[in-house]
PDB file of C-alpha atoms in Angstrom:
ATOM      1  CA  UNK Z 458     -10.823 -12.992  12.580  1.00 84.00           C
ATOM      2  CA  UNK Z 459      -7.315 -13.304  11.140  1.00 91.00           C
ATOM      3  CA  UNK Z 460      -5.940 -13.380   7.737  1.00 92.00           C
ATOM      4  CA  UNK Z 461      -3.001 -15.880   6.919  1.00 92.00           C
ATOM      5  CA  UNK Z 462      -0.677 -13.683   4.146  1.00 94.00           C
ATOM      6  CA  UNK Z 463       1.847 -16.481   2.560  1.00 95.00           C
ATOM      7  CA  UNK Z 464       4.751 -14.921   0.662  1.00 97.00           C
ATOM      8  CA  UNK Z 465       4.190 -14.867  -3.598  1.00 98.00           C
ATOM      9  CA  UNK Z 466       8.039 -14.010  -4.108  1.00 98.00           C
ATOM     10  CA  UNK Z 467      11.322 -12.866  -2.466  1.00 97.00           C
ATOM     11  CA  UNK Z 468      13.308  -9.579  -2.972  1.00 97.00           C
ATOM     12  CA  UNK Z 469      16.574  -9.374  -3.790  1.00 97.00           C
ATOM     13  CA  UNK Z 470      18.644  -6.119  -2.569  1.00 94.00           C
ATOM     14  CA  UNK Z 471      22.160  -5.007  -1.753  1.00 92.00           C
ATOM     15  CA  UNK Z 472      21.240  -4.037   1.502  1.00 90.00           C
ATOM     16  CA  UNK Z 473      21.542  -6.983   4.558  1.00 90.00           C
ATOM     17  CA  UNK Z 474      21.531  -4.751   7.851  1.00 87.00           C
ATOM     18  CA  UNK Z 475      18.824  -2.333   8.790  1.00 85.00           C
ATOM     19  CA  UNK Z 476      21.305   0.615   9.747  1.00 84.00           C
ATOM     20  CA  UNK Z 477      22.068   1.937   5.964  1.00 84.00           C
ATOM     21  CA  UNK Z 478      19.049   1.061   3.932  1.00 89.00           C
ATOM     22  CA  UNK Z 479      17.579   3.984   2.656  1.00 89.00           C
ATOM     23  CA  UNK Z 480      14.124   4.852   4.622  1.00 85.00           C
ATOM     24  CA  UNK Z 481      12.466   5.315   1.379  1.00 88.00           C
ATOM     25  CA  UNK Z 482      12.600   4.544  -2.593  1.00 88.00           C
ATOM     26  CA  UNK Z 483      12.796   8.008  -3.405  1.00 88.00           C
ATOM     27  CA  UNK Z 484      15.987   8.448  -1.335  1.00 84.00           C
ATOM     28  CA  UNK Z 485      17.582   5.285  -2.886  1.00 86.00           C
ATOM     29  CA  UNK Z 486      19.202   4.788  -6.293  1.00 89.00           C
ATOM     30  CA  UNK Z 487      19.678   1.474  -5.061  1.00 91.00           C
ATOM     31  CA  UNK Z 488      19.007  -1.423  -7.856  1.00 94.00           C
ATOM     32  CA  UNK Z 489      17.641  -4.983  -7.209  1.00 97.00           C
ATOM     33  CA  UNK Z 490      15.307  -7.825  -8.324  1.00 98.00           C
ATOM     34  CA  UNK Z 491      12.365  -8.700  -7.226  1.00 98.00           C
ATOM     35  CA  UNK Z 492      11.470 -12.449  -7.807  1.00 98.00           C
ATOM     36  CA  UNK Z 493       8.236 -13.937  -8.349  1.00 98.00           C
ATOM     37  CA  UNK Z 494       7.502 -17.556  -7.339  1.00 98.00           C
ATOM     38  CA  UNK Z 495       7.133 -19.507 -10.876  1.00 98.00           C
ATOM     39  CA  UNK Z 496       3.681 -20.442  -9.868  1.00 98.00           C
ATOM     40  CA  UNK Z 497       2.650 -16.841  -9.549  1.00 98.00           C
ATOM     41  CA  UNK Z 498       4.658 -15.840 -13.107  1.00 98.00           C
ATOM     42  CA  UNK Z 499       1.031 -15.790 -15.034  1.00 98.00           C
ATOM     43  CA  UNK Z 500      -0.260 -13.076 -12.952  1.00 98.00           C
ATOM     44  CA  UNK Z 501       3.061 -10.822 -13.873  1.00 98.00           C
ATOM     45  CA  UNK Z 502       1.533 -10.609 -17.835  1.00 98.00           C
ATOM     46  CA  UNK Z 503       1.621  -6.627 -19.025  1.00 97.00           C
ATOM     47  CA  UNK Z 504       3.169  -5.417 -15.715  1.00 98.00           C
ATOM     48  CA  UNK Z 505       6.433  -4.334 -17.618  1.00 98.00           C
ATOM     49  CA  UNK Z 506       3.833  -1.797 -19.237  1.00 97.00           C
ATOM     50  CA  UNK Z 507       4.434   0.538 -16.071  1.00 98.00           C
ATOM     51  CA  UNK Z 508       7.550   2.294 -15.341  1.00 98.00           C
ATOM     52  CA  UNK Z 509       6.225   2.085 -11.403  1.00 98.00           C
ATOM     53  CA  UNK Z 510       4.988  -0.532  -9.405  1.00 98.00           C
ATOM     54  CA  UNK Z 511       3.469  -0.765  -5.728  1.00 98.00           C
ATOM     55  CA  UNK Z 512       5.498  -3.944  -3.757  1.00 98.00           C
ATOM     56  CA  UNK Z 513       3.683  -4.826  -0.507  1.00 98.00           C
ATOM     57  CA  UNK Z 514       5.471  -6.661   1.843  1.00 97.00           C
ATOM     58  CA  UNK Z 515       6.439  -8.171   5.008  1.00 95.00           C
ATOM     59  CA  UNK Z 516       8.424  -5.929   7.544  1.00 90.00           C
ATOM     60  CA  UNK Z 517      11.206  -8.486   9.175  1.00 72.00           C
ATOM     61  CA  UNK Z 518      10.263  -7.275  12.355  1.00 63.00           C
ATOM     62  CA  UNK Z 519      10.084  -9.995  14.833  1.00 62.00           C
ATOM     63  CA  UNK Z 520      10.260  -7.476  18.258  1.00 74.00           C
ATOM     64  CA  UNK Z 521       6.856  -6.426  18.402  1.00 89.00           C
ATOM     65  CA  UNK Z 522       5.859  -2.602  18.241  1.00 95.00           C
ATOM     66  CA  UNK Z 523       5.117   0.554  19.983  1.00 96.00           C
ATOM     67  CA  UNK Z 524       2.027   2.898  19.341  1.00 98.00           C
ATOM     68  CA  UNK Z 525       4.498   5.552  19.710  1.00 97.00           C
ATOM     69  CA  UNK Z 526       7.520   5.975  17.948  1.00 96.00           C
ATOM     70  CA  UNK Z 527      10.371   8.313  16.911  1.00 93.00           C
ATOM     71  CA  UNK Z 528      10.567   8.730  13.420  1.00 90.00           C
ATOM     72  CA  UNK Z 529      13.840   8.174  11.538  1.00 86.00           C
ATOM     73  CA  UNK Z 530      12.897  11.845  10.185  1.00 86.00           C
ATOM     74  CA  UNK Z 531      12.092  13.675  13.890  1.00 89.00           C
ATOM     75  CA  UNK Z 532      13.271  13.172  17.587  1.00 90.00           C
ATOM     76  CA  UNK Z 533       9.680  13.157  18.954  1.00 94.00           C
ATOM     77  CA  UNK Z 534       7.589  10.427  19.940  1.00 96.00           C
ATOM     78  CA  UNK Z 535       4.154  10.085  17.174  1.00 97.00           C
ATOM     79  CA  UNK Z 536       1.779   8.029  17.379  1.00 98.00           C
ATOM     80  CA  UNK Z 537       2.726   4.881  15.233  1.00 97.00           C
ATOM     81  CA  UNK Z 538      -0.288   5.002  12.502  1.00 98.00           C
ATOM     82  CA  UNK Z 539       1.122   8.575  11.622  1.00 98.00           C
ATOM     83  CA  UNK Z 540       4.381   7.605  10.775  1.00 97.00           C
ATOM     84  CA  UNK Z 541       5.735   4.983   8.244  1.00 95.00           C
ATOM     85  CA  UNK Z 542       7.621   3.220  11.309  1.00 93.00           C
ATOM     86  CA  UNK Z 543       8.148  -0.395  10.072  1.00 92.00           C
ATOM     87  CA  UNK Z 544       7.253  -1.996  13.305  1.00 93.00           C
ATOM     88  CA  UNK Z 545       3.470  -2.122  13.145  1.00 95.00           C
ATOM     89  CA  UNK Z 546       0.704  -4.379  14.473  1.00 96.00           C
ATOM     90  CA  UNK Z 547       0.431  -6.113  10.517  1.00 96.00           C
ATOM     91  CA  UNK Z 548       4.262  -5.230   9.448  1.00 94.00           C
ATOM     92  CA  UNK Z 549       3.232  -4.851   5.844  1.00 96.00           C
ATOM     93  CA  UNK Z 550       5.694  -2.878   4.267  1.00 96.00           C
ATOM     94  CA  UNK Z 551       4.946  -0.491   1.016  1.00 97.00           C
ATOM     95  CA  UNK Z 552       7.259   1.045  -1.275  1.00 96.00           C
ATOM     96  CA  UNK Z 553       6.971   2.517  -5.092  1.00 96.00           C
ATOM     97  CA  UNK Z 554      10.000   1.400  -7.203  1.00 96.00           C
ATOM     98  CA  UNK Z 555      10.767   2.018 -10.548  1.00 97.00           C
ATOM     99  CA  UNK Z 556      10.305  -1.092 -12.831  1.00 98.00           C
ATOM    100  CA  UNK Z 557      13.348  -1.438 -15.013  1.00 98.00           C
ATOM    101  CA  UNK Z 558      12.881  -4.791 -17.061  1.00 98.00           C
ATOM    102  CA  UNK Z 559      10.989  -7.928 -16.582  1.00 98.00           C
ATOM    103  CA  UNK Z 560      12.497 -11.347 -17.300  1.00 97.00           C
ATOM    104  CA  UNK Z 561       9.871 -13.978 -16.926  1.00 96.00           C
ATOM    105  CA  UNK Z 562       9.344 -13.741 -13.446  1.00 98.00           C
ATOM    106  CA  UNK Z 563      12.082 -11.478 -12.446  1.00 98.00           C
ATOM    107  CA  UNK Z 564      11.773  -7.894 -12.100  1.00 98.00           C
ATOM    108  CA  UNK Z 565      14.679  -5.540 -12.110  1.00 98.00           C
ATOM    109  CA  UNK Z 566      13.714  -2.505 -10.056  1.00 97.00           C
ATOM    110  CA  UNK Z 567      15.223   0.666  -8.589  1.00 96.00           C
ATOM    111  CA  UNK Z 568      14.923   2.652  -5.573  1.00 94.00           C
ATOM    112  CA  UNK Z 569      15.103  -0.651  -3.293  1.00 92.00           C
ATOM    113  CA  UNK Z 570      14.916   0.551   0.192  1.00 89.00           C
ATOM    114  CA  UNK Z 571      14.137  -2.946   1.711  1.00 93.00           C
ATOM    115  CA  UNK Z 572      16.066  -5.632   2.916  1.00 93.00           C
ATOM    116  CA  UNK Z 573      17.541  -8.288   1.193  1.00 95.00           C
ATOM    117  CA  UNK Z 574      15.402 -11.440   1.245  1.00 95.00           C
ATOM    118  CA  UNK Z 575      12.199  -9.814   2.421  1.00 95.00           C
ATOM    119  CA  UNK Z 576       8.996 -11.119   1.642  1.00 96.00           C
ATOM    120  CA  UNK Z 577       7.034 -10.287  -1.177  1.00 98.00           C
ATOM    121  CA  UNK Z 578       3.426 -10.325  -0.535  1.00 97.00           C
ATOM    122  CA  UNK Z 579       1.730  -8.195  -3.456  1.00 98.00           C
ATOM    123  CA  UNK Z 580       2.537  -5.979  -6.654  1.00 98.00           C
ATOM    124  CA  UNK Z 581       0.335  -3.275  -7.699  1.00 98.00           C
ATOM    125  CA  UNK Z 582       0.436  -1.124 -11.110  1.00 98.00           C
ATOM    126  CA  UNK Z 583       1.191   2.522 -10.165  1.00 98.00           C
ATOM    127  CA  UNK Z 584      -1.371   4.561 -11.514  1.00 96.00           C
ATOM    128  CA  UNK Z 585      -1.189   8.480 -10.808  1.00 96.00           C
ATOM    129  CA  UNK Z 586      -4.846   8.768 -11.599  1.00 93.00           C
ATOM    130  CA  UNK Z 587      -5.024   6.250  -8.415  1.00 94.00           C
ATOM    131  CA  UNK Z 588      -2.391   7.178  -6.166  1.00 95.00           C
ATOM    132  CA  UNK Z 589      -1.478  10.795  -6.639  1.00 95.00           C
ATOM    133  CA  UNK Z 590      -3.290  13.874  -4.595  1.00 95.00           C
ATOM    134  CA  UNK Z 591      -2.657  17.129  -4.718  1.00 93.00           C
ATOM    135  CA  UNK Z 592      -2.887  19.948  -2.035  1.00 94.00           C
ATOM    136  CA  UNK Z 593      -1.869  17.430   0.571  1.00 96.00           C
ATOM    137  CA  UNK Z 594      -0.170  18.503   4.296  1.00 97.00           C
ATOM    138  CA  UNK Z 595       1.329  16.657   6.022  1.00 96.00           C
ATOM    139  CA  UNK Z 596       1.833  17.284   9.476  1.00 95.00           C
ATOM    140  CA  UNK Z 597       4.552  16.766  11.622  1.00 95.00           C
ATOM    141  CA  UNK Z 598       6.176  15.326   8.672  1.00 94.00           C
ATOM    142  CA  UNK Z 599       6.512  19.004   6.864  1.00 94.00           C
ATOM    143  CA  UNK Z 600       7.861  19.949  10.411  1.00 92.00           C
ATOM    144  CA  UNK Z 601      10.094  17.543  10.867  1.00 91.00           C
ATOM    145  CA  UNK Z 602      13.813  18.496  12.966  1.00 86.00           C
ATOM    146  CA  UNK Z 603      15.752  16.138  10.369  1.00 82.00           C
ATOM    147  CA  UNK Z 604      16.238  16.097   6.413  1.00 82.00           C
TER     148      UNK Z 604
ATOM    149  CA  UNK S 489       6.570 -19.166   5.681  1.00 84.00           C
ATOM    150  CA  UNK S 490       3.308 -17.631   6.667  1.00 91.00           C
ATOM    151  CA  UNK S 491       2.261 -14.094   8.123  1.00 92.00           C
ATOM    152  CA  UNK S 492      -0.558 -14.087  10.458  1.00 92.00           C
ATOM    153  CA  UNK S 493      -2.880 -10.658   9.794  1.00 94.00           C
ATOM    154  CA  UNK S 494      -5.266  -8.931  12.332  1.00 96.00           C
ATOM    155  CA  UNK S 495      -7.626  -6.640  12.289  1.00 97.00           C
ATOM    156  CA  UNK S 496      -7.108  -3.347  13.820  1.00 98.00           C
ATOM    157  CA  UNK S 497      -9.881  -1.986  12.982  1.00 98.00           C
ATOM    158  CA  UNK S 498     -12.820  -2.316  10.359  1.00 97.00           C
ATOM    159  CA  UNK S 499     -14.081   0.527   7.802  1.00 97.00           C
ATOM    160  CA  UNK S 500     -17.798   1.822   8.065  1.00 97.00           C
ATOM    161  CA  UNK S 501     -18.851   2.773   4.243  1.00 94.00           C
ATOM    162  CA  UNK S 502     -22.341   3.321   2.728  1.00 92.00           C
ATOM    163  CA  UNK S 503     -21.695   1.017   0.492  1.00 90.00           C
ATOM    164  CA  UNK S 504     -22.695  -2.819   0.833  1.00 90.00           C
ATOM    165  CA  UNK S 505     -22.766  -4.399  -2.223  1.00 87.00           C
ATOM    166  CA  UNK S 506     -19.790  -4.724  -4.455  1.00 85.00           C
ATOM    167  CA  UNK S 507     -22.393  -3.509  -7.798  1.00 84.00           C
ATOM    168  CA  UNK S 508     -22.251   0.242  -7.327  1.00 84.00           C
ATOM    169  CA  UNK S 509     -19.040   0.547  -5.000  1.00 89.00           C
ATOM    170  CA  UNK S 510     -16.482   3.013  -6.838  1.00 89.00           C
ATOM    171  CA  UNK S 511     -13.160   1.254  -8.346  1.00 85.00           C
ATOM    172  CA  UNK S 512     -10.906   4.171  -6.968  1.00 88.00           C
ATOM    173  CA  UNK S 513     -11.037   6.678  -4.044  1.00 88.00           C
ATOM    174  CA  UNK S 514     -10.432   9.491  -6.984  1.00 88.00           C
ATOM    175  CA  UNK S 515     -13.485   8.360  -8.120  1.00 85.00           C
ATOM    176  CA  UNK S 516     -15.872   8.401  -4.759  1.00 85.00           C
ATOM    177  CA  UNK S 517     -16.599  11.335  -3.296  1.00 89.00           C
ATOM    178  CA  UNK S 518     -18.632   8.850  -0.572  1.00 91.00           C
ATOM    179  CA  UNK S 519     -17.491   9.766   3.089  1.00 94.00           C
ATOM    180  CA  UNK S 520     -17.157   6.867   5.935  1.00 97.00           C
ATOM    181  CA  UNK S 521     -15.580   6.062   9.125  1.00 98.00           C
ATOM    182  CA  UNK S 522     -12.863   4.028  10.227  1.00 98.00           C
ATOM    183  CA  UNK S 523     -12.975   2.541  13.667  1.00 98.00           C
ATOM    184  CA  UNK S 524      -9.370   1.640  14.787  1.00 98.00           C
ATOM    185  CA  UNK S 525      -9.832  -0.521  17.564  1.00 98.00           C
ATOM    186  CA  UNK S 526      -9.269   1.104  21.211  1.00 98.00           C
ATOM    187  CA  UNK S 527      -6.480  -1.081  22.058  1.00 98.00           C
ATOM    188  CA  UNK S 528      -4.126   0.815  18.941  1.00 98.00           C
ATOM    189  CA  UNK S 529      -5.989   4.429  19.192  1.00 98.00           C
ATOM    190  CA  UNK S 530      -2.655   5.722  20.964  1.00 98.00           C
ATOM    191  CA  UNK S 531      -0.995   4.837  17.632  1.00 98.00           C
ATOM    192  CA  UNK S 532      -3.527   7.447  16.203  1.00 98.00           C
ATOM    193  CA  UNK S 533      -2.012  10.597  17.593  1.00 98.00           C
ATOM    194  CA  UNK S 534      -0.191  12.952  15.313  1.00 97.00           C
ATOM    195  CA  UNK S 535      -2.649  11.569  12.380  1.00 98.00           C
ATOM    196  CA  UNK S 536      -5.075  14.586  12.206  1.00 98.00           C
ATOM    197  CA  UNK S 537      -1.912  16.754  10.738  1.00 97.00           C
ATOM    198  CA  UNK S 538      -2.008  14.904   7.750  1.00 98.00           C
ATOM    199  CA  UNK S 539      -4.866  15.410   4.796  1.00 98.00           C
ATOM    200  CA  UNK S 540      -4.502  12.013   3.260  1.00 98.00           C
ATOM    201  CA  UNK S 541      -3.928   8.666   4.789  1.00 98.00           C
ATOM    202  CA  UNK S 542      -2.958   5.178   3.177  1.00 98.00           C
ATOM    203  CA  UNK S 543      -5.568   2.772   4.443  1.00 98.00           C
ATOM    204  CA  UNK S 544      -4.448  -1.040   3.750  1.00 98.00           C
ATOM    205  CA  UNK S 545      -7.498  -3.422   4.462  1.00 97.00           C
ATOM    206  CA  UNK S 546      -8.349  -6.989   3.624  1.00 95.00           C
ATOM    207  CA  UNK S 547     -10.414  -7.774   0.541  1.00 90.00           C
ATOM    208  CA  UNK S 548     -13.371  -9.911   1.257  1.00 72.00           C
ATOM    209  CA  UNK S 549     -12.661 -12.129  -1.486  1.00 63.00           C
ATOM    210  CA  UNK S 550     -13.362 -16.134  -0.009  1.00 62.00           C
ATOM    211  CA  UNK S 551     -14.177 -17.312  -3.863  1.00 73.00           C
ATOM    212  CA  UNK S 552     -10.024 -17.013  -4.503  1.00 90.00           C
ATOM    213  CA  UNK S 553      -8.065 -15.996  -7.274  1.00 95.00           C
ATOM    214  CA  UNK S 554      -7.216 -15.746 -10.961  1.00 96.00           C
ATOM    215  CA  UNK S 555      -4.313 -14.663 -12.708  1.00 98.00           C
ATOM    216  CA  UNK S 556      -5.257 -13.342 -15.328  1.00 97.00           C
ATOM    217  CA  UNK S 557      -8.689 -10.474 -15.043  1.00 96.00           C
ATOM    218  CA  UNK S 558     -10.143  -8.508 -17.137  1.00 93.00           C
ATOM    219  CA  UNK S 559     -10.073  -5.450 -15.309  1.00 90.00           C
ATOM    220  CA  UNK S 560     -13.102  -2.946 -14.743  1.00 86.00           C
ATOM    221  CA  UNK S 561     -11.479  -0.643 -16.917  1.00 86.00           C
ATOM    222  CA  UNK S 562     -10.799  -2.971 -19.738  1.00 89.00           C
ATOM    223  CA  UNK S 563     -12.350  -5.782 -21.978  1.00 90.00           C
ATOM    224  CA  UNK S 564      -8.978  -8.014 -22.547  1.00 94.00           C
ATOM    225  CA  UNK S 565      -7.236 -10.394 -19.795  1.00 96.00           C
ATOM    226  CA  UNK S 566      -4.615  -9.227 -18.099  1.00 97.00           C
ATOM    227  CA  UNK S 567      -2.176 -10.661 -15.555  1.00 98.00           C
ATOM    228  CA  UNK S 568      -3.410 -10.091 -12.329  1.00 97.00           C
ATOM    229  CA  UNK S 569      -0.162  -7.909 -10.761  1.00 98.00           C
ATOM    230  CA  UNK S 570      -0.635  -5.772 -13.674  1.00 98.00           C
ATOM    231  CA  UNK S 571      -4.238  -4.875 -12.434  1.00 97.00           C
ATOM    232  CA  UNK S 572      -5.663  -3.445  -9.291  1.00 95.00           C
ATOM    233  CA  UNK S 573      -8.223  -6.444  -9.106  1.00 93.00           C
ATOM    234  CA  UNK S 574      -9.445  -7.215  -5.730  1.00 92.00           C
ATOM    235  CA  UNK S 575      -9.339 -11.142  -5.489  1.00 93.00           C
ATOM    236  CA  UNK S 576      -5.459 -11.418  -5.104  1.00 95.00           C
ATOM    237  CA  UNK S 577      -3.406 -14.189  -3.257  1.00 96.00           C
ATOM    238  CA  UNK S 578      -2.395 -11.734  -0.508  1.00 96.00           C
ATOM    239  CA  UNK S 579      -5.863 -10.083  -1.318  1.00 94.00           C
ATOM    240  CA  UNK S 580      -4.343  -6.643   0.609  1.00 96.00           C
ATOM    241  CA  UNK S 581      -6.451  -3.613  -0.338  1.00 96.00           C
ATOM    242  CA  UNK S 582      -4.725   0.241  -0.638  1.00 97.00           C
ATOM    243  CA  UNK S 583      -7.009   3.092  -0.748  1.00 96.00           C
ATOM    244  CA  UNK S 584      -5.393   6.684  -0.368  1.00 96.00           C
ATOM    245  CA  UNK S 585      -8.206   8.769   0.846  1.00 96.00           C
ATOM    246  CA  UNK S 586      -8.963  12.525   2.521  1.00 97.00           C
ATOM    247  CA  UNK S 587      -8.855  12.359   6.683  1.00 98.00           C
ATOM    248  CA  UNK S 588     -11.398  14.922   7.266  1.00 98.00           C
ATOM    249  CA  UNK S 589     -11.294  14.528  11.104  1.00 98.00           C
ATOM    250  CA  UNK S 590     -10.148  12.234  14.275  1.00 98.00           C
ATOM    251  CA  UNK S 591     -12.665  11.918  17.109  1.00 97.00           C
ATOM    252  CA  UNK S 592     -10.282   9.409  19.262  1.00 96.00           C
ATOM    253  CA  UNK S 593     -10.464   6.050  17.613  1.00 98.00           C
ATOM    254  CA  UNK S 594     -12.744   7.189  14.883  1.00 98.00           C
ATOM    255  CA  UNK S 595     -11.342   8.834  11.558  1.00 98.00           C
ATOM    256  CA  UNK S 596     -13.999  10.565   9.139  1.00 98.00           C
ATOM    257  CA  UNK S 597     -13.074  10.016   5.314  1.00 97.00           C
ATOM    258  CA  UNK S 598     -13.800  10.850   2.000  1.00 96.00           C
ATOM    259  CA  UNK S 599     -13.468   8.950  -1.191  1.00 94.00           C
ATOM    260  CA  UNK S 600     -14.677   6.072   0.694  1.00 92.00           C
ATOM    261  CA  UNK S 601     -13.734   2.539  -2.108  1.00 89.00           C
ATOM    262  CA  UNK S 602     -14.460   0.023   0.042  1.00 93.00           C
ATOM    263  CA  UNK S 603     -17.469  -2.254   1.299  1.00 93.00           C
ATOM    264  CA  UNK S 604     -18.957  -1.726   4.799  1.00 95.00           C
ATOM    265  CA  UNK S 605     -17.509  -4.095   7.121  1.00 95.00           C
ATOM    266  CA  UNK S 606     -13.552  -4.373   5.437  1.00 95.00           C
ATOM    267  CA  UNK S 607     -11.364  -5.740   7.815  1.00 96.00           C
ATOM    268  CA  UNK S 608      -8.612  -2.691   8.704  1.00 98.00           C
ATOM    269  CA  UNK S 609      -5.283  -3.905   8.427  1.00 97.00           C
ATOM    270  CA  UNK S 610      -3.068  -0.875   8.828  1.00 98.00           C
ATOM    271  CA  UNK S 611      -3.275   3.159   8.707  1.00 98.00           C
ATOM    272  CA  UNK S 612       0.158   4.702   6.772  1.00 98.00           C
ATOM    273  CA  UNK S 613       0.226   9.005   6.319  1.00 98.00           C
ATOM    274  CA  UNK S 614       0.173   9.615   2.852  1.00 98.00           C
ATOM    275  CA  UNK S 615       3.511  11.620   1.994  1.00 96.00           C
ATOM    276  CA  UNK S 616       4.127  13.040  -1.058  1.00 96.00           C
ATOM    277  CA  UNK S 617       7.802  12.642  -0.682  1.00 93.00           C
ATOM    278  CA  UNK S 618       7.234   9.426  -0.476  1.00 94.00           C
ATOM    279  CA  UNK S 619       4.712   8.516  -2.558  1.00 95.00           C
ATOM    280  CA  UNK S 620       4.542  10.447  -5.764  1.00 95.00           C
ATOM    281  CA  UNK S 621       6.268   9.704  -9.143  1.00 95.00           C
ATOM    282  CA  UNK S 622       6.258  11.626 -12.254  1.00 93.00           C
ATOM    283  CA  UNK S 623       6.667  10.760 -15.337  1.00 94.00           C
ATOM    284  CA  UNK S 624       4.496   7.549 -15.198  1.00 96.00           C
ATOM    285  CA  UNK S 625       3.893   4.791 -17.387  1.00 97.00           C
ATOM    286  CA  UNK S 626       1.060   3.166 -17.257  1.00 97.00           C
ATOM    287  CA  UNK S 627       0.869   0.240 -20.135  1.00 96.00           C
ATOM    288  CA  UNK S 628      -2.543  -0.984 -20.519  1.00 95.00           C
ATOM    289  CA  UNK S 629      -4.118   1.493 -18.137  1.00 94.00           C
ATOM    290  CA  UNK S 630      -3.126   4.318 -21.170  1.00 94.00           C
ATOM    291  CA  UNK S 631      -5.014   2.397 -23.827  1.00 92.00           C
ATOM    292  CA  UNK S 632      -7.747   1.145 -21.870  1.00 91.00           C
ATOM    293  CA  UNK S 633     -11.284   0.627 -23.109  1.00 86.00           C
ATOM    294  CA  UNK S 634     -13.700   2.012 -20.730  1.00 82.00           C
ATOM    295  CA  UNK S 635     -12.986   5.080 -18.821  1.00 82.00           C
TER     296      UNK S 635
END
């Protein structure tokens, strides 16, 4: 069984080379677009109603993967599923950015930690209700050698 | 440009009928079982430190798409992106839910959202860090109609 994922937009961002993107939205300031595909501009209706959106998308990883890696964050090998490693058996990528404006189908967004011209495969309202928990540990993360 | 998904795994759940699932993790306090695949259970190591895990699976949605839904929370259309509706054209699920234990390849879980069967697509640790935002906005979700 497979599933065939086909790009619904493109994102725009000021980074181009992996060393220098910021691992994560909420170490990034960084500002950039997001753009929809005009046939997919319909389904974008009451998104600029959230200050936060959910982008999935494709990791531009075309070397494979490791179930063990070393996270940007620690100098010990994990096992790949507990670590947010972007070279994964489905490279879908997920980050929370901050939705600025929408223009039609062009979203201005901040906290871009992906690479310019990555593939957009889905946008998701941010809904604390949804996607916050409380009480949470986190393992090796909240042990981690680097900051 | 396509992206070819596999399973890596598929989600055990009591539920197997779509009437009566819950909408939300927050709002199931069902427990169920995910079976990674034995070929990727080295990727599970390090994952029992964590509380919460990001579980992205495949909808099974083979009747397509729409735009615009009336959510389950609401009586007016919206634009798809804007809702967490399950038929989607990358139809990716997210469910953040509580890792109560790893036996190998199998994780227990609570607040179990998803139908018995759902393809696994990929297993992220749910960081705070990373994945919390205050001071939220939530457009239609705010004003909705049902609760």
């Amino acid at each position: 069984m497979e599933f065939m994922m086909k790009p619904i937009g493109i994102l725009h961002s000021p980074f181009t080379e992996k060393e220098g993107t910021p691992i994560q939205p909420t170490r990034s300031q960084a500002v950039g677009k997001v753009e929809v595909y005009p046939e997919y501009a319909d389904g974008l209706q009451d998104l600029e109603g959230f200050s936060h959106i959910i982008l999935l998308y494709a990791f531009h990883c075309s070397s494979g993967y490791s179930l063990q890696v070393k996270p940007f964050l620690d100098d010990q090998l994990r096992g790949l599923f507990a670590t947010r490693h972007p070279c994964r058996p489905n490279p879908i990528g997920l980050s929370i950015v901050r939705l600025l404006a929408r223009h039609e189908n062009i979203l201005d967004i901040e906290g871009v930690d992906m690479l310019d011209g990555t593939p957009l495969l889905d946008i998701k309202p941010y809904v604390p209700e949804f996607d916050v928990r409380n009480n949470v540990k986190t393992g090796w993360y909240a042990k981690r050698s680097k900051e």
